[in-house]
């Protein structure tokens, strides 16, 4: 994704930035300089005055492109700032993103240079200084930093432009039968060219589409997005924002919004337009739900309908401390009056208020919903009077005891759903005030008998405590900001959980057919919501996947099951992805801007892996929740590392990662400082016979991308690494390797034998090649990519290594990711180097050397080295893919406990034995390895990019009996997984 976006930016950045230099801006104000999308003579005097008197850089263009493919939204934001003055000026790019979204890329182009951000693991107790603003560091007060406002300030040279590109992703949540997508339009000034394009593509027909009027709430996105949408059965015809155009064609819908500068000024001259809100649902049938399959991953959407509501037992625990005085208690009472009207016959309920003292409306019982009980409850609510402190521990224990005792009594229905709704605006000040003790007391009181849903109002709430309390007791937490309409949000939150339809939901898939499945056990399913499960397929060649859903509804047990035809689902999903990418590339042409078209192409490239990214997104969210509710530091560290590794894999800015970007240096005269240069070494890298050869068969040399190359090198210099061109040196390799289709070759020097085998993996599989994390601290994994088999081949498809990752844990943690196009070195700092350059980076005990378009050598501690060959095609045939070959150069530093598909053989000895002929059969040979007998035949393999042929003994059937265990035992969950054999996965 990053390479695609960066390449597209580079393709037009030179033209974009050069136009201004050619125009030689004068000091006299000319409206043409602002790039207006209307004739200057049509601009009213008031608007002219506003934009010409601006002293800060002017936003020439703000283009936002979102594609929602099966509820997963990709958004790219493009912003161009103009500094029309001769002196350098600070330009500020600021953009709100939904609190549930993850930033996936940020790039700046200033003075013709590209500044690419990098996502890095967050150091403990180190505050982030760059890349975010308006975020909160993890601490006791917040369950995770709210990424609400992204802000980046940078100096823009005089008479120049700056371009900012931000991308983020989110999985839309279904609430009250609708998905809601919110785009913040708050550029803080009038924009010369403003455009928003949202394309929705879904497997099912799109229904109940609604575009709301611009929502002019405060600057807090969380408050706005939490406002509950109206159920789809309530008719409403809101007025569309001006210039909004909707094109709806069953499975594809496109919404555009492009007000010119005059139309913006009619809305507001401050540049704070508000939130552009889209709500919709999809047509769904009764049954197992919607399952989509793509590139070895699946996602399952389950949202049953037309089920009777399950009776509920609910206890409302309401804070009436002194801080609730005024608006908070008034809005809370208003919401509770409405909630009382919504309680159903068959429900049972009670109220508890707490401050210094705890008051129970109906002691020792829950009461049924009757007109008399509702009237008496309203009296209790009306008489609530804020005073005193906040006894959270006592209140939650009282409510839990009340509900638990009721469930043990004769009046309780065994099939009802029980829950506590807990609301507070403060921290504990009375009784037990330590969060750990309060959480322990809560767990002891609840005893896994019911769920707790927590609500925090305002800025003085211990949100981490409320989040953990909810997560540890099968509930969820909702945050209501100080300036938000608490009454509306409380009503909306209750509406979400007020109608339980199912309980004890379990979703199972064919045993051994899936792995790394996200959460598949759910305590409750509420009307209008949706359950989403994702995972990996262990065998993409399987014809079908058996899916079974079991749940309870009232006194009934529900079992839904079916066989999902995987191939058909793959074809169907690919069809809709193609539809989405086509819409992204062409749908924005109506806006008339080349920029938005390029953004559409960029988004299309990442949408092709949307199912895998849904899995990564959900897995990270799940890891963060598990981290939050961990009871031990060991569990917490394990979940932290797992979520961090996945964040790095998908380049997501999460609470466990930082985003960093180099800022340009502007001189006092307003011009850019010269770019750092690197003097080439005396010797140029070549490939004679005594050195590691490059790829020469049917390949043409790649043309270096000058801008990308210079940027990568300048970044490297800036962060203090030693970067140089490698001088000529000899590289000695063993034959132990995984290259080509991939063909594995293992050399046994002591036995003077070479063994080979194939692994028939599936595209998307990640193979553990070297696993020595516990000892030398080194792990090597490789990800497979698929390609059609060449004509005449007996195979249906081929697989190659598209990515090789090396995790180094000693003397310090570092990650190296190699693709045919780039190398990412992520240690204390992060460096991105293009593979067409010849350069090396030394980081103490770790070094990376690239011979342009030929190979990458990674050396660890001087006694471990790996060489990765770069197989690149300039004009590939349909069955050819750029790929990698992995070779072990020096394994002296790897331990004798090393494992993995290659690592397990490094210190083994083998022998050949002949089995006597039986009957008419000829004598056969077996390989003796680790007390096992492996049938083998002699073959020849070409290695080192086809320059050398090696005779080897070939083991069939995915190296059965040759390798320990089975092929599936070497499948890793993600690229940075450091699983240890044979004890499963050890993500530390």
PDB file of N, CA and C in Angstrom, residues 878-916:
ATOM      1  N   UNK A 878       2.184 -13.738 -17.862  1.00  0.00           N
ATOM      2  CA  UNK A 878       1.075 -13.901 -16.914  1.00  0.00           C
ATOM      3  C   UNK A 878       1.400 -14.828 -15.750  1.00  0.00           C
ATOM      4  N   UNK A 879       2.312 -15.793 -15.951  1.00  0.00           N
ATOM      5  CA  UNK A 879       2.625 -16.741 -14.887  1.00  0.00           C
ATOM      6  C   UNK A 879       3.858 -16.327 -14.078  1.00  0.00           C
ATOM      7  N   UNK A 880       4.399 -15.158 -14.336  1.00  0.00           N
ATOM      8  CA  UNK A 880       5.585 -14.700 -13.615  1.00  0.00           C
ATOM      9  C   UNK A 880       5.215 -13.647 -12.571  1.00  0.00           C
ATOM     10  N   UNK A 881       5.863 -13.726 -11.428  1.00  0.00           N
ATOM     11  CA  UNK A 881       5.674 -12.762 -10.360  1.00  0.00           C
ATOM     12  C   UNK A 881       7.046 -12.365  -9.807  1.00  0.00           C
ATOM     13  N   UNK A 882       7.231 -11.092  -9.515  1.00  0.00           N
ATOM     14  CA  UNK A 882       8.428 -10.710  -8.771  1.00  0.00           C
ATOM     15  C   UNK A 882       8.437 -11.477  -7.453  1.00  0.00           C
ATOM     16  N   UNK A 883       9.591 -12.060  -7.126  1.00  0.00           N
ATOM     17  CA  UNK A 883       9.623 -12.859  -5.912  1.00  0.00           C
ATOM     18  C   UNK A 883      11.045 -12.883  -5.336  1.00  0.00           C
ATOM     19  N   UNK A 884      11.205 -13.647  -4.265  1.00  0.00           N
ATOM     20  CA  UNK A 884      12.462 -13.686  -3.532  1.00  0.00           C
ATOM     21  C   UNK A 884      12.966 -15.119  -3.393  1.00  0.00           C
ATOM     22  N   UNK A 885      14.276 -15.242  -3.259  1.00  0.00           N
ATOM     23  CA  UNK A 885      14.903 -16.509  -2.904  1.00  0.00           C
ATOM     24  C   UNK A 885      15.678 -16.331  -1.614  1.00  0.00           C
ATOM     25  N   UNK A 886      15.587 -17.296  -0.711  1.00  0.00           N
ATOM     26  CA  UNK A 886      16.219 -17.179   0.610  1.00  0.00           C
ATOM     27  C   UNK A 886      17.345 -18.193   0.739  1.00  0.00           C
ATOM     28  N   UNK A 887      18.542 -17.703   1.110  1.00  0.00           N
ATOM     29  CA  UNK A 887      19.722 -18.554   1.270  1.00  0.00           C
ATOM     30  C   UNK A 887      20.371 -18.287   2.630  1.00  0.00           C
ATOM     31  N   UNK A 888      20.830 -19.345   3.271  1.00  0.00           N
ATOM     32  CA  UNK A 888      21.557 -19.204   4.534  1.00  0.00           C
ATOM     33  C   UNK A 888      23.036 -19.095   4.222  1.00  0.00           C
ATOM     34  N   UNK A 889      23.637 -17.956   4.568  1.00  0.00           N
ATOM     35  CA  UNK A 889      25.054 -17.743   4.289  1.00  0.00           C
ATOM     36  C   UNK A 889      25.939 -18.257   5.400  1.00  0.00           C
ATOM     37  N   UNK A 890      25.662 -17.880   6.637  1.00  0.00           N
ATOM     38  CA  UNK A 890      26.469 -18.276   7.794  1.00  0.00           C
ATOM     39  C   UNK A 890      25.518 -18.606   8.932  1.00  0.00           C
ATOM     40  N   UNK A 891      25.587 -19.834   9.445  1.00  0.00           N
ATOM     41  CA  UNK A 891      24.675 -20.230  10.510  1.00  0.00           C
ATOM     42  C   UNK A 891      25.386 -20.507  11.828  1.00  0.00           C
ATOM     43  N   UNK A 892      26.665 -20.086  11.957  1.00  0.00           N
ATOM     44  CA  UNK A 892      27.427 -20.409  13.163  1.00  0.00           C
ATOM     45  C   UNK A 892      26.788 -19.838  14.423  1.00  0.00           C
ATOM     46  N   UNK A 893      26.120 -18.705  14.310  1.00  0.00           N
ATOM     47  CA  UNK A 893      25.515 -18.092  15.486  1.00  0.00           C
ATOM     48  C   UNK A 893      24.157 -18.661  15.854  1.00  0.00           C
ATOM     49  N   UNK A 894      23.579 -19.504  14.998  1.00  0.00           N
ATOM     50  CA  UNK A 894      22.299 -20.133  15.314  1.00  0.00           C
ATOM     51  C   UNK A 894      22.531 -21.332  16.230  1.00  0.00           C
ATOM     52  N   UNK A 895      21.622 -21.556  17.155  1.00  0.00           N
ATOM     53  CA  UNK A 895      21.816 -22.605  18.156  1.00  0.00           C
ATOM     54  C   UNK A 895      21.502 -23.977  17.575  1.00  0.00           C
ATOM     55  N   UNK A 896      21.904 -25.018  18.320  1.00  0.00           N
ATOM     56  CA  UNK A 896      21.594 -26.386  17.932  1.00  0.00           C
ATOM     57  C   UNK A 896      20.123 -26.712  18.150  1.00  0.00           C
ATOM     58  N   UNK A 897      19.387 -25.813  18.838  1.00  0.00           N
ATOM     59  CA  UNK A 897      17.953 -25.991  19.027  1.00  0.00           C
ATOM     60  C   UNK A 897      17.146 -25.281  17.942  1.00  0.00           C
ATOM     61  N   UNK A 898      17.823 -24.735  16.969  1.00  0.00           N
ATOM     62  CA  UNK A 898      17.158 -24.004  15.896  1.00  0.00           C
ATOM     63  C   UNK A 898      16.172 -24.919  15.165  1.00  0.00           C
ATOM     64  N   UNK A 899      15.029 -24.335  14.763  1.00  0.00           N
ATOM     65  CA  UNK A 899      14.034 -25.124  14.051  1.00  0.00           C
ATOM     66  C   UNK A 899      13.526 -24.343  12.847  1.00  0.00           C
ATOM     67  N   UNK A 900      12.385 -24.733  12.322  1.00  0.00           N
ATOM     68  CA  UNK A 900      11.861 -24.163  11.094  1.00  0.00           C
ATOM     69  C   UNK A 900      12.078 -25.124   9.941  1.00  0.00           C
ATOM     70  N   UNK A 901      11.464 -24.834   8.800  1.00  0.00           N
ATOM     71  CA  UNK A 901      11.571 -25.728   7.651  1.00  0.00           C
ATOM     72  C   UNK A 901      13.012 -25.938   7.210  1.00  0.00           C
ATOM     73  N   UNK A 902      13.866 -24.919   7.346  1.00  0.00           N
ATOM     74  CA  UNK A 902      15.283 -25.065   7.026  1.00  0.00           C
ATOM     75  C   UNK A 902      16.139 -25.189   8.284  1.00  0.00           C
ATOM     76  N   UNK A 903      15.795 -24.439   9.310  1.00  0.00           N
ATOM     77  CA  UNK A 903      16.636 -24.374  10.499  1.00  0.00           C
ATOM     78  C   UNK A 903      16.824 -25.692  11.217  1.00  0.00           C
ATOM     79  N   UNK A 904      15.852 -26.600  11.122  1.00  0.00           N
ATOM     80  CA  UNK A 904      15.931 -27.858  11.855  1.00  0.00           C
ATOM     81  C   UNK A 904      17.037 -28.784  11.350  1.00  0.00           C
ATOM     82  N   UNK A 905      17.569 -28.502  10.158  1.00  0.00           N
ATOM     83  CA  UNK A 905      18.572 -29.407   9.575  1.00  0.00           C
ATOM     84  C   UNK A 905      20.008 -28.892   9.692  1.00  0.00           C
ATOM     85  N   UNK A 906      20.209 -27.728  10.272  1.00  0.00           N
ATOM     86  CA  UNK A 906      21.524 -27.088  10.203  1.00  0.00           C
ATOM     87  C   UNK A 906      22.629 -27.910  10.870  1.00  0.00           C
ATOM     88  N   UNK A 907      22.288 -28.642  11.909  1.00  0.00           N
ATOM     89  CA  UNK A 907      23.320 -29.387  12.638  1.00  0.00           C
ATOM     90  C   UNK A 907      23.047 -30.894  12.631  1.00  0.00           C
ATOM     91  N   UNK A 908      22.258 -31.342  11.665  1.00  0.00           N
ATOM     92  CA  UNK A 908      21.931 -32.766  11.578  1.00  0.00           C
ATOM     93  C   UNK A 908      22.882 -33.501  10.637  1.00  0.00           C
ATOM     94  N   UNK A 909      22.997 -34.796  10.840  1.00  0.00           N
ATOM     95  CA  UNK A 909      23.701 -35.684   9.912  1.00  0.00           C
ATOM     96  C   UNK A 909      22.700 -36.676   9.348  1.00  0.00           C
ATOM     97  N   UNK A 910      22.867 -37.031   8.094  1.00  0.00           N
ATOM     98  CA  UNK A 910      21.954 -37.964   7.450  1.00  0.00           C
ATOM     99  C   UNK A 910      22.764 -39.045   6.744  1.00  0.00           C
ATOM    100  N   UNK A 911      22.075 -40.096   6.349  1.00  0.00           N
ATOM    101  CA  UNK A 911      22.728 -41.159   5.605  1.00  0.00           C
ATOM    102  C   UNK A 911      21.759 -41.796   4.635  1.00  0.00           C
ATOM    103  N   UNK A 912      22.282 -42.486   3.635  1.00  0.00           N
ATOM    104  CA  UNK A 912      21.464 -43.193   2.654  1.00  0.00           C
ATOM    105  C   UNK A 912      21.521 -44.688   2.924  1.00  0.00           C
ATOM    106  N   UNK A 913      20.392 -45.325   2.754  1.00  0.00           N
ATOM    107  CA  UNK A 913      20.343 -46.779   2.909  1.00  0.00           C
ATOM    108  C   UNK A 913      19.504 -47.346   1.776  1.00  0.00           C
ATOM    109  N   UNK A 914      19.847 -48.562   1.366  1.00  0.00           N
ATOM    110  CA  UNK A 914      19.115 -49.207   0.279  1.00  0.00           C
ATOM    111  C   UNK A 914      18.189 -50.255   0.853  1.00  0.00           C
ATOM    112  N   UNK A 915      16.931 -50.190   0.466  1.00  0.00           N
ATOM    113  CA  UNK A 915      15.969 -51.202   0.870  1.00  0.00           C
ATOM    114  C   UNK A 915      16.003 -52.328  -0.154  1.00  0.00           C
ATOM    115  N   UNK A 916      16.037 -53.582   0.282  1.00  0.00           N
ATOM    116  CA  UNK A 916      16.104 -54.703  -0.672  1.00  0.00           C
ATOM    117  C   UNK A 916      14.854 -54.777  -1.534  1.00  0.00           C
TER     118      UNK A 916
END
